[in-house]
């Protein structure tokens, strides 16, 4: 049954606008897919014109590019015409019908093929037709698919769009107008002349470029050294440049040049004369020279490392700097070995450290260096600082007279060696006199040398020096060799290689007394005082072990004849001595030091009840305490190496302790073997070897851990196992060179070690209580009164404590608050490295 012909117009009226819009969308699709090469070429050409490429190349290149782009456009147009097909109405209807449920348009236009004579079948067909026509009201225009990726698999159209985007950001339509219709007698002359200009500030100012065509203000502030670029288009001579800012003297012909580039050197006027010209008053922003000066006192460590603070500033930032040391010959004491003229030596030039990050317009840094080996060490010199900015301008500080920082020697023979070494480096003609002085020292060596090997080395050095001086054979190489040998011998005599703890303590005390007599700085005295503290602790520990071996029965002196003194008492006496020295009361400090020495000489270490020797629990606690101390020192060294790597400062050699002293082989529970860590130039590798040795030592201690079978003992074993795992992780991180991760692992190891020691102390206390309960007080021993070899109470936890001394007085609390405040302040400084701030946060969490 055919559809009612009167219904067809009604159907198309319902679909009129959706059908029209769908058909227009299909036209857009076919235009995009057919003519994408044409509009891509047009967009690319427009981008080149807006960017002003035509101004940077010869006109022949411009014509060649125009011909090439024109040919491409003709081909693209021909390609588009061939590919384009106008969409028919039927095609649009099919696309629209495909978006509706059940294809209602096709169904509304269909006829009944069979059953036309059956009334029931006809009724069903009409109901179907009505339902489909009702759906026509839902028809909406189909959105066009403008994607042409199948036609442009190389995405060349995006190249054109990218070029246009760059041209819109950095280009100008004026450039397009300037080249429309090139050629003699063409539209150029009809349009008239045009110009363009740019102002490019120096790169170090970090200021943006300025397009002069957009500047309508009569005045412009321009930084000194900015580059001005002007381009004139159209008939030659129609436009000319007039300016008084570059110092040029332009002739009329030069003023009409179509391309001009010059720098702004002073304030003045800049004008483009002619049709569409403009005039600006240029106000020069001068580029000031940088400034630098020394800021604060010079700090010199005991090892001779100097920190020279300075402040530098510049309006645009300092680029680099240099410190220069020159000998102040007029201020030198010209007696003895310096009576003759010195050998000429070059000025010492040291690069000044610059901030790694942040603004360099104004900053304060410190020049760190050790000049102890230089011939001018501890002599008057003049220091001048120089910095440069990005323009190459220099700023010089006023030369300042000072004493070249260097290490000071307090051992008399070592000081004499250094003095003669300086005389040799002053002028090699002093060699004969130096040999004579050395012979004088060697004449009666008994009271001067502590070791025969030192005497033999100085005698051999004297003979070699005398022989070379006799034949005048001291070349530059020989001079440096002799000076180095003198330095090495003096350093050994000053530092010593002392195996006996008492001798080390005596040496530390003597050096401190010499420093007090010679007027050493507060920092040097503080470092020598710290060395005396460490030597005293080592001496008392070894003295206790020796008396335990010699007095295994633990026989005690008469308590009435004995004055008990703990290690805390000794430390308090040392604090008092240091306080007196800082106040300048040297006589009182010397007397207090003499009294301390007498007490140490007469000291007899007491043993607690029960005889001599240490129990397995005490040995385990002492071993773990040594391991904890070693791990803390190792973590501190890794932390300092991390800071030295980020700041580019610090010269501490791998393997040195907190005070810069070389660690002796075998020192501590986890001391390195003599062959380990030697000869390696990688500090992280050496630290990894020490971490491995410390982990192996902890593993050995875990195998013989007392307190097994108790809950506290099991907790201690688990904590030490975690510490060993953290040490292993720290070792791997050190071998990988990741100091930040290594410090984090070491911090976990320290926390686990402390936890293990607490648990072990609790386990030992439980065992002690059990033994006390079994034995009672039949032997007359009061466990609450037990003391360690230094006379301190062991407490009720089995751990050696110093709470009696630490928890008394207001100074302790004040000092603790100061330390916590300093930790909080440093953790809040955002310019510190993230690893350091994380480390400080972990410290604050614990305390």
Coordinates of C-alpha atoms in Angstrom, one line a residue, residues 500-510 512-513 529 531-544 546-547 557 563-575 577 590-606 789-790:
X500 CA 98.6 5.1 75.6
X501 CA 95.5 7.0 76.8
X502 CA 97.4 8.7 79.6
X503 CA 100.0 10.1 77.3
X504 CA 97.3 11.4 75.0
X505 CA 95.6 13.1 78.0
X506 CA 98.9 14.7 79.0
X507 CA 99.5 15.8 75.5
X508 CA 96.1 17.4 75.3
X509 CA 96.6 19.2 78.6
X510 CA 100.1 20.5 77.6
X512 CA 95.9 23.5 76.0
X513 CA 98.4 25.2 78.4
X529 CA 89.3 21.7 75.6
X531 CA 90.1 17.1 72.9
X532 CA 91.1 17.1 76.6
X533 CA 87.6 15.9 77.5
X534 CA 87.8 13.0 75.0
X535 CA 91.3 12.1 76.1
X536 CA 90.2 12.1 79.8
X537 CA 87.2 9.8 79.1
X538 CA 89.4 7.4 77.2
X539 CA 92.0 7.5 80.0
X540 CA 89.5 6.7 82.8
X541 CA 87.9 3.9 80.8
X542 CA 91.3 2.2 80.2
X543 CA 92.4 2.9 83.8
X544 CA 89.2 1.1 85.0
X546 CA 93.5 -2.1 83.8
X547 CA 92.7 -2.1 87.5
X557 CA 90.7 1.0 99.9
X563 CA 87.1 10.7 98.2
X564 CA 84.6 9.5 95.6
X565 CA 84.4 11.3 92.3
X566 CA 82.2 10.5 89.4
X567 CA 82.8 11.2 85.7
X568 CA 80.2 13.9 85.9
X569 CA 82.2 15.6 88.6
X570 CA 85.2 15.6 86.3
X571 CA 83.2 17.0 83.4
X572 CA 81.8 19.8 85.7
X573 CA 85.4 20.7 86.6
X574 CA 86.3 20.9 83.0
X575 CA 83.3 23.1 82.3
X577 CA 88.0 25.6 83.6
X590 CA 95.6 27.1 85.2
X591 CA 95.3 26.4 88.9
X592 CA 92.0 24.5 88.4
X593 CA 93.7 22.5 85.7
X594 CA 96.6 21.6 88.0
X595 CA 94.2 20.4 90.7
X596 CA 92.3 18.3 88.2
X597 CA 95.6 16.8 87.0
X598 CA 96.5 15.9 90.6
X599 CA 93.2 14.2 91.2
X600 CA 93.5 12.2 87.9
X601 CA 97.1 11.2 88.8
X602 CA 96.0 9.9 92.2
X603 CA 92.8 8.3 91.0
X604 CA 92.0 4.7 91.8
X605 CA 88.9 3.4 90.0
X606 CA 86.5 1.6 92.4
X789 CA 83.6 1.5 88.3
X790 CA 83.4 5.3 88.3

